[in-house]
Coordinates of N, CA, C and O in Angstrom, one line a residue:
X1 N 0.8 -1.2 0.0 CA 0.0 0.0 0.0 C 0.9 1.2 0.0 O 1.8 1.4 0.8
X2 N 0.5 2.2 -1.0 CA 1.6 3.5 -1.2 C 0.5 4.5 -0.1 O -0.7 4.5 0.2
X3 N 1.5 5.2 0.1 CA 1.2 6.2 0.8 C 0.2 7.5 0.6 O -0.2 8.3 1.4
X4 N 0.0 7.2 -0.9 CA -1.2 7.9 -1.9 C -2.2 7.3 -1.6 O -3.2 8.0 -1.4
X5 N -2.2 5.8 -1.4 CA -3.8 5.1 -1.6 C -4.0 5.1 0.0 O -5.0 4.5 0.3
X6 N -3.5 5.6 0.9 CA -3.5 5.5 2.1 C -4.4 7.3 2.3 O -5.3 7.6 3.1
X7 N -4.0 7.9 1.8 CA -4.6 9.4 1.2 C -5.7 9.2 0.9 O -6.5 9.9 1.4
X8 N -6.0 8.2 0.1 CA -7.3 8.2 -1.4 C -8.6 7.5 -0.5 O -9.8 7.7 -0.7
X9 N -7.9 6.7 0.6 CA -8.9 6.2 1.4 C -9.3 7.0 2.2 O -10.6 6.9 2.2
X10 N -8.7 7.8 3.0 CA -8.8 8.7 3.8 C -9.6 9.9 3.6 O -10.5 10.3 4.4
X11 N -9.1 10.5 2.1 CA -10.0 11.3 1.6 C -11.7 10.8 1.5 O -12.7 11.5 1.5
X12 N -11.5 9.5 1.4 CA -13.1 9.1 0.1 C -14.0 9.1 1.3 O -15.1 9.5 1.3
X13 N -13.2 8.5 2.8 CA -14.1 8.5 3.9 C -14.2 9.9 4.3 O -15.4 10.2 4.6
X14 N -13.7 10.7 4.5 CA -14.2 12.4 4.4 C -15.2 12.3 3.5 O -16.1 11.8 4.1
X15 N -15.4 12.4 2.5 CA -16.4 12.7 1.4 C -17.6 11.6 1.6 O -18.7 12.0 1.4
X16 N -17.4 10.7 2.0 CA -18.7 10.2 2.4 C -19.5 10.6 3.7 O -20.7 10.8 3.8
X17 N -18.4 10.8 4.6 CA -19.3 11.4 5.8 C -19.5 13.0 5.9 O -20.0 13.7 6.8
X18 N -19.1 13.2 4.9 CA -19.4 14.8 4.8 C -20.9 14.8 4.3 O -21.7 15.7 4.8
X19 N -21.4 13.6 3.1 CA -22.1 13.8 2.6 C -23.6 13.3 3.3 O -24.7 13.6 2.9
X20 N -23.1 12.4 4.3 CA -23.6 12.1 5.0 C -24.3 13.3 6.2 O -25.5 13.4 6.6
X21 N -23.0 14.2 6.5 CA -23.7 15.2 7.5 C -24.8 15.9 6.7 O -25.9 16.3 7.2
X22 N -24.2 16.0 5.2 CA -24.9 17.0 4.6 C -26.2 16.6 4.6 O -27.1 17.5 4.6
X23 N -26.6 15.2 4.5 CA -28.2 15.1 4.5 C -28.4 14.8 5.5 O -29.6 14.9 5.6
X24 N -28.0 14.4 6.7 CA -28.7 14.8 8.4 C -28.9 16.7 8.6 O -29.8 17.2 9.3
X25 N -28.0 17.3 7.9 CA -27.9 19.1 8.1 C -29.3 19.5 7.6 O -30.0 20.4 8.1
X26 N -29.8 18.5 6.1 CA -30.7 18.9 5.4 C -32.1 18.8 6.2 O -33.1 19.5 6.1
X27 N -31.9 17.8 6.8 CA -33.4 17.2 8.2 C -33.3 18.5 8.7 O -34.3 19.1 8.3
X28 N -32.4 19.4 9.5 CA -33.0 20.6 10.5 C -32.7 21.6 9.7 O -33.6 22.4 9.8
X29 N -31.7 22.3 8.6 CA -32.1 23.0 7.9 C -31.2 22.9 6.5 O -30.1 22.4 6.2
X30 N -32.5 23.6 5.5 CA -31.7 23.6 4.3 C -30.7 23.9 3.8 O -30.2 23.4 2.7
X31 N -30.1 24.9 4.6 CA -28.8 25.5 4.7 C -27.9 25.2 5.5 O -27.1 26.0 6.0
X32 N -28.0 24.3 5.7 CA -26.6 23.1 6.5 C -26.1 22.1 5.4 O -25.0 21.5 5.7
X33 N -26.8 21.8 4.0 CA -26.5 21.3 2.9 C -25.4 21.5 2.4 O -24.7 20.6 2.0
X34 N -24.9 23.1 2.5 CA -24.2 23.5 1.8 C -22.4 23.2 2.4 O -21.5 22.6 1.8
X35 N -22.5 23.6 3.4 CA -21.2 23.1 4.0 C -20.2 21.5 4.2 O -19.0 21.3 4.4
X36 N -21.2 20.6 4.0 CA -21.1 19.3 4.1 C -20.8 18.9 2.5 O -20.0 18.2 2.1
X37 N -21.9 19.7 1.7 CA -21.6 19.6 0.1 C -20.3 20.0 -0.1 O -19.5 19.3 -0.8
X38 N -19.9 21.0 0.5 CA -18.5 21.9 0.0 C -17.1 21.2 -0.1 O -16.2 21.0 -0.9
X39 N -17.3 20.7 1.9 CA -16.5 19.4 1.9 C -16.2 18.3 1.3 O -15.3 18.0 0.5
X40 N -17.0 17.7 1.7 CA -17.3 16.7 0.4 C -16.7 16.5 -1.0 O -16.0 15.5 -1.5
X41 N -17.0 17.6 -1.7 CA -16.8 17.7 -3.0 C -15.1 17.9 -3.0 O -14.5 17.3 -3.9
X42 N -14.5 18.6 -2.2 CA -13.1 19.1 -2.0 C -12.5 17.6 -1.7 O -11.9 17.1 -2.6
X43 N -12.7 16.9 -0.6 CA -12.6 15.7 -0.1 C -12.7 14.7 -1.4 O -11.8 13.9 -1.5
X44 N -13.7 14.8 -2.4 CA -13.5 13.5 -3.1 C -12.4 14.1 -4.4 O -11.9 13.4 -5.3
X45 N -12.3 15.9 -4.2 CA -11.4 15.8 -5.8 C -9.7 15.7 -4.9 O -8.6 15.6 -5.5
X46 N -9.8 15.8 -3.6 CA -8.5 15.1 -3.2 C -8.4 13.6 -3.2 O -7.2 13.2 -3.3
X47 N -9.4 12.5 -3.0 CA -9.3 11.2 -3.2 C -9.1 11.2 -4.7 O -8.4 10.2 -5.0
X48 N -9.4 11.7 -5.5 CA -9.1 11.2 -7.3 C -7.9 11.7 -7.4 O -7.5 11.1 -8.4
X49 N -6.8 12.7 -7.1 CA -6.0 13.2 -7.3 C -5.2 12.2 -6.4 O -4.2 11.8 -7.0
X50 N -5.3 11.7 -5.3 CA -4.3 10.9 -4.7 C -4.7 9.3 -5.5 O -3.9 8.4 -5.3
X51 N -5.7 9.1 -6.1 CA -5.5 8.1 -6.1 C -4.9 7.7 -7.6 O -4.4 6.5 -7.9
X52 N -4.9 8.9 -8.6 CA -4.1 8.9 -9.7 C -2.5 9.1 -9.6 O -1.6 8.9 -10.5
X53 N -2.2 9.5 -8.2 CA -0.9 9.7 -8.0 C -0.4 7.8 -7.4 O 0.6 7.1 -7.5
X54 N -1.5 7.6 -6.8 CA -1.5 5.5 -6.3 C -0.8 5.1 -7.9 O 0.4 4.7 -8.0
X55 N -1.8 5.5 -9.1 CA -1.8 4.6 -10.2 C -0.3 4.8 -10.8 O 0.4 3.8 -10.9
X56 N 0.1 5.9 -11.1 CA 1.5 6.7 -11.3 C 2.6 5.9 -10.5 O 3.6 5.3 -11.0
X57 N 2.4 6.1 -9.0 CA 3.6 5.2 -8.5 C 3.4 3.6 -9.0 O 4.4 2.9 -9.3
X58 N 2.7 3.3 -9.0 CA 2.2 1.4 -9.7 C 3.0 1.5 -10.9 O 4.1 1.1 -10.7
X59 N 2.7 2.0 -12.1 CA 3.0 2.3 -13.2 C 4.4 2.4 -13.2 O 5.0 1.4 -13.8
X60 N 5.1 3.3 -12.7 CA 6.5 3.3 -12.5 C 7.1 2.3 -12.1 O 8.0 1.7 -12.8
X61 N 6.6 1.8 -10.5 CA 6.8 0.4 -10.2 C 7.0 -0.9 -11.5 O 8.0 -1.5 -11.7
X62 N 6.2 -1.1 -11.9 CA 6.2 -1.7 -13.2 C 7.6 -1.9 -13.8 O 8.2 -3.0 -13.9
X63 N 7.8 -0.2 -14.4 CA 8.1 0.0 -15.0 C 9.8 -0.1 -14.7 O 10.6 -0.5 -15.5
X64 N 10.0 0.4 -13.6 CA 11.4 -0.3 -13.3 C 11.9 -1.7 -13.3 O 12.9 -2.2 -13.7
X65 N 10.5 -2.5 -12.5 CA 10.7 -3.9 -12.9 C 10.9 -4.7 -14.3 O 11.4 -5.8 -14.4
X66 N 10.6 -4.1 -15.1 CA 10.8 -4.0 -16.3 C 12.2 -4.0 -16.9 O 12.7 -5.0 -17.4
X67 N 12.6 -3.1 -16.8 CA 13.7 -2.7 -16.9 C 15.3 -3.6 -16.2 O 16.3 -4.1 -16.5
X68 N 14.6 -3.2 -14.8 CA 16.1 -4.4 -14.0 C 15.7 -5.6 -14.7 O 16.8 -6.2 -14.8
X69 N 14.5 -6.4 -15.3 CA 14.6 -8.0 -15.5 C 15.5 -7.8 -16.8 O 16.2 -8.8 -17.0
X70 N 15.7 -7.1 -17.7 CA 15.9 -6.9 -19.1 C 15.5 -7.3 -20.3 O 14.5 -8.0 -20.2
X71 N 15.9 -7.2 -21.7 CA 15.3 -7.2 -22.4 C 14.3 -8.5 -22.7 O 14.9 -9.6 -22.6
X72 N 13.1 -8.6 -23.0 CA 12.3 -9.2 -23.5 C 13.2 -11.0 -24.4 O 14.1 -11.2 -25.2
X73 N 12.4 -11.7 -23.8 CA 13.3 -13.5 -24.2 C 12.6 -13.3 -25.6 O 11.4 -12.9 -25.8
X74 N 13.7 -13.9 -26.6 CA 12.7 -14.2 -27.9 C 11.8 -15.1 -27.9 O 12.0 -15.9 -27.1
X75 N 10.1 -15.6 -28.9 CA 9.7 -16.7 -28.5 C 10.5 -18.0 -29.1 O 11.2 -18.0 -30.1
X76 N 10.1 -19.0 -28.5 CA 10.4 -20.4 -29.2 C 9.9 -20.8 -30.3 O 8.8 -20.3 -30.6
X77 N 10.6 -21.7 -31.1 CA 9.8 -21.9 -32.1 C 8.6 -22.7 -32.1 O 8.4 -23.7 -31.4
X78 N 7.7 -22.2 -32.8 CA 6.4 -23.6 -32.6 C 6.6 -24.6 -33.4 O 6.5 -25.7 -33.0
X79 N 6.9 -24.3 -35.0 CA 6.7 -24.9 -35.8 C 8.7 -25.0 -37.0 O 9.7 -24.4 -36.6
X80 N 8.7 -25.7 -37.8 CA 9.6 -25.8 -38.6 C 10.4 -25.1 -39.4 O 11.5 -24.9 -39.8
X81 N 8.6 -24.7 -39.8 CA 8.7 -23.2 -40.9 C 9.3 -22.1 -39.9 O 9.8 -21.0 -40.4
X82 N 9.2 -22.3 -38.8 CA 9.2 -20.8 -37.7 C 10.8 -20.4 -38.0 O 11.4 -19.3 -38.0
X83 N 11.3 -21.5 -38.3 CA 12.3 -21.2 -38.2 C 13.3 -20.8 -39.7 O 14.4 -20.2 -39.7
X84 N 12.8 -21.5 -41.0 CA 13.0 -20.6 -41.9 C 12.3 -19.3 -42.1 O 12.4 -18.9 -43.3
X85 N 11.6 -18.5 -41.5 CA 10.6 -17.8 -42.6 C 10.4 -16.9 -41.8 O 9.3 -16.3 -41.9
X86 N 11.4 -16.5 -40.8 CA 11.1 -15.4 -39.6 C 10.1 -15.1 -38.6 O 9.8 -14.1 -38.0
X87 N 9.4 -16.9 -38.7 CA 8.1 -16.4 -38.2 C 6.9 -16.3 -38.7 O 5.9 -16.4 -38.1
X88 N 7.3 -16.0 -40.1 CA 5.7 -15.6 -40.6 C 4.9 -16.6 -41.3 O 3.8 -16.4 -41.8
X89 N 5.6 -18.1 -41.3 CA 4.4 -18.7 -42.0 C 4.7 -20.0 -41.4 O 5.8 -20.5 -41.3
X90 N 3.5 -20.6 -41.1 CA 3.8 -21.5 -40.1 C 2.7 -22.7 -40.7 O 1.7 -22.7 -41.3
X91 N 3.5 -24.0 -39.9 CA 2.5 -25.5 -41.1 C 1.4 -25.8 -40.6 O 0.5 -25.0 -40.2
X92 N 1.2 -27.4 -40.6 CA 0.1 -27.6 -40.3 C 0.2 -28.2 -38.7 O -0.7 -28.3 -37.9
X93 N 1.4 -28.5 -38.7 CA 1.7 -28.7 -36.9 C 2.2 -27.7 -35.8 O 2.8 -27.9 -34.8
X94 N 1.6 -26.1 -36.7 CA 1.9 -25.4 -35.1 C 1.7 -25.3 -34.3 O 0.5 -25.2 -34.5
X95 N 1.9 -24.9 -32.8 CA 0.8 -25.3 -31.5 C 0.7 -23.8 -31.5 O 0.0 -23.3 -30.6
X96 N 1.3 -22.8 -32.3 CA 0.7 -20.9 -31.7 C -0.6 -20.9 -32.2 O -1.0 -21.6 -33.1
X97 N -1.4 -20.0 -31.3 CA -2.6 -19.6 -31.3 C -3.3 -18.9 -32.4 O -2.7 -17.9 -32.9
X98 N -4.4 -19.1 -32.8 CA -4.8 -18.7 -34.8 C -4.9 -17.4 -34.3 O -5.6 -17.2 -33.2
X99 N -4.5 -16.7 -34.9 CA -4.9 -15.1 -34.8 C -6.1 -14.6 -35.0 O -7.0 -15.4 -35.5
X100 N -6.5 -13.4 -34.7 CA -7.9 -13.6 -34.4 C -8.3 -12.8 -35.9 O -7.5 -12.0 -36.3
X101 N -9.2 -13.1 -36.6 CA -9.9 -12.8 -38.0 C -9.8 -11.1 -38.1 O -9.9 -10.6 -37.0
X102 N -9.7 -10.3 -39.1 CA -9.2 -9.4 -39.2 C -11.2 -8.9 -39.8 O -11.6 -9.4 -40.9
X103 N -12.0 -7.8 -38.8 CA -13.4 -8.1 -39.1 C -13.4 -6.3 -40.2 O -13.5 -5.2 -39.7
X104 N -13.1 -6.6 -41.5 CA -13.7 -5.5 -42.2 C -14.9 -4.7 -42.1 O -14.9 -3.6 -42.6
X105 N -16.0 -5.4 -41.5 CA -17.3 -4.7 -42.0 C -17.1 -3.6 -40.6 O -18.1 -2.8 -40.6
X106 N -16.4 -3.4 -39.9 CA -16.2 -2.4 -38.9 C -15.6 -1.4 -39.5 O -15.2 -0.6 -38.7
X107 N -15.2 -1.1 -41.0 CA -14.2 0.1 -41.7 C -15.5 1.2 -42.2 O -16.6 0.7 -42.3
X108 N -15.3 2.4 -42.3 CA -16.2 3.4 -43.1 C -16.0 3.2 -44.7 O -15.1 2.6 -45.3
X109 N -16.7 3.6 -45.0 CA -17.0 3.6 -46.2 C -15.5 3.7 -47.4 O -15.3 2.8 -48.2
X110 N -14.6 5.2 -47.1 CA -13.4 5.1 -47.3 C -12.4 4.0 -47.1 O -11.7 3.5 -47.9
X111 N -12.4 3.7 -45.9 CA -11.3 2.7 -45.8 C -11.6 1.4 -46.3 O -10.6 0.7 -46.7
X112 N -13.3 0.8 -46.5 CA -13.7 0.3 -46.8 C -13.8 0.2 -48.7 O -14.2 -0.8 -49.4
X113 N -13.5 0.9 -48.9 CA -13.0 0.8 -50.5 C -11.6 1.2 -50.4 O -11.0 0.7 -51.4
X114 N -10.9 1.7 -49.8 CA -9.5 1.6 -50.2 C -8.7 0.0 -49.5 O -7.6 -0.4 -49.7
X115 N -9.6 -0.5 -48.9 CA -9.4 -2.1 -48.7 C -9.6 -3.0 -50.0 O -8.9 -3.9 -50.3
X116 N -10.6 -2.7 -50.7 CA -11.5 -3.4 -51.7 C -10.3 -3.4 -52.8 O -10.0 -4.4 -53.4
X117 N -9.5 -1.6 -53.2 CA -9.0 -1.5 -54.3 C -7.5 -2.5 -54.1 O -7.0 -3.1 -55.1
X118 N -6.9 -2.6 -52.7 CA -5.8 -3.3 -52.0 C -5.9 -4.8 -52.7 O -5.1 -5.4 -53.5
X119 N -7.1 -5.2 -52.0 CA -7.2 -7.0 -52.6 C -7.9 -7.1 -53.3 O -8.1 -8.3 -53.4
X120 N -8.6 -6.5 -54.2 CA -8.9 -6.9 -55.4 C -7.7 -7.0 -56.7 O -8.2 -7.6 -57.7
X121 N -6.3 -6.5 -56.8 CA -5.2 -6.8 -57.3 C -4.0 -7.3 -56.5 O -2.8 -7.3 -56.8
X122 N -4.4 -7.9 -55.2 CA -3.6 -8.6 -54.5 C -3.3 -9.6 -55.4 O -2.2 -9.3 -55.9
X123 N -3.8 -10.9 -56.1 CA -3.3 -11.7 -56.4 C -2.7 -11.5 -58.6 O -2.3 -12.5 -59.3
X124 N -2.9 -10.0 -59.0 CA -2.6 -10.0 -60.0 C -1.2 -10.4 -60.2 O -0.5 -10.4 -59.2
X125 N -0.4 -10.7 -61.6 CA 0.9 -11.3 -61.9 C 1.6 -10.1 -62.5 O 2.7 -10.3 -63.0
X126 N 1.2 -8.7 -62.4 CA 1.5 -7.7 -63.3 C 3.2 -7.5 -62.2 O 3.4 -8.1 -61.1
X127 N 4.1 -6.7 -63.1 CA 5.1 -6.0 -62.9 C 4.8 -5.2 -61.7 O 5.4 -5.4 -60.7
X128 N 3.8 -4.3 -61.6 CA 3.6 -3.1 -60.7 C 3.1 -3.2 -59.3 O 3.0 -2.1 -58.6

């Protein structure tokens, strides 16, 4: 627990029991609303500000662990072809995972014909 989320808690229970006085204030008068609101409101934009500064220290954290383990292991091969072909084309015995289908009908209209003009001479034999 960082010392921010120890804040973020702290604050959020301010802002609840503020909000809380604020509607017992409101039982004896209307204008007891206001000061309980005020708090409150101040109290929860200090719980979101501490608790983006929680996410920031995590993040970091991360992010040095990252770094001290070092660079990223290559994967293994799955398949035979993996290993002539850089990877990119693989047989009928590979155990990697099928990628997931590439869904066009989610393109606009533009992109959606500048797709069409792409593979519609994808498989031509021309020079160009």
């Amino acid at each position: 627990m960082t010392p921010a989320l120890r804040t973020a808690r702290t604050c959020t229970a301010a802002a609840i029991l503020s909000a809380c006085a604020a509607a017992y204030g409101a039982t004896v008068s209307p204008l007891l609303i206001l000061p309980g609101t005020y708090v409150g409101a101040i109290a929860y934009w200090c719980a979101s500000r501490a608790y983006d500064t929680h996410r920031q220290i995590l993040a970091r954290h991360v992010q040095e662990q990252r770094a001290a383990a070092g660079p990223a292991e290559l994967p293994s091969p799955c398949c035979q072809f993996w290993l002539h072909s850089d990877g990119e084309v693989h047989g009928p015995g590979c155990k990697r995972p099928v990628l997931p289908r590439r869904d066009t009908y989610r393109l606009d209209y533009a992109d959606r014909r500048a797709f069409e003009e792409i593979t519609a001479h994808l498989n031509d034999r021309s020079a160009s």
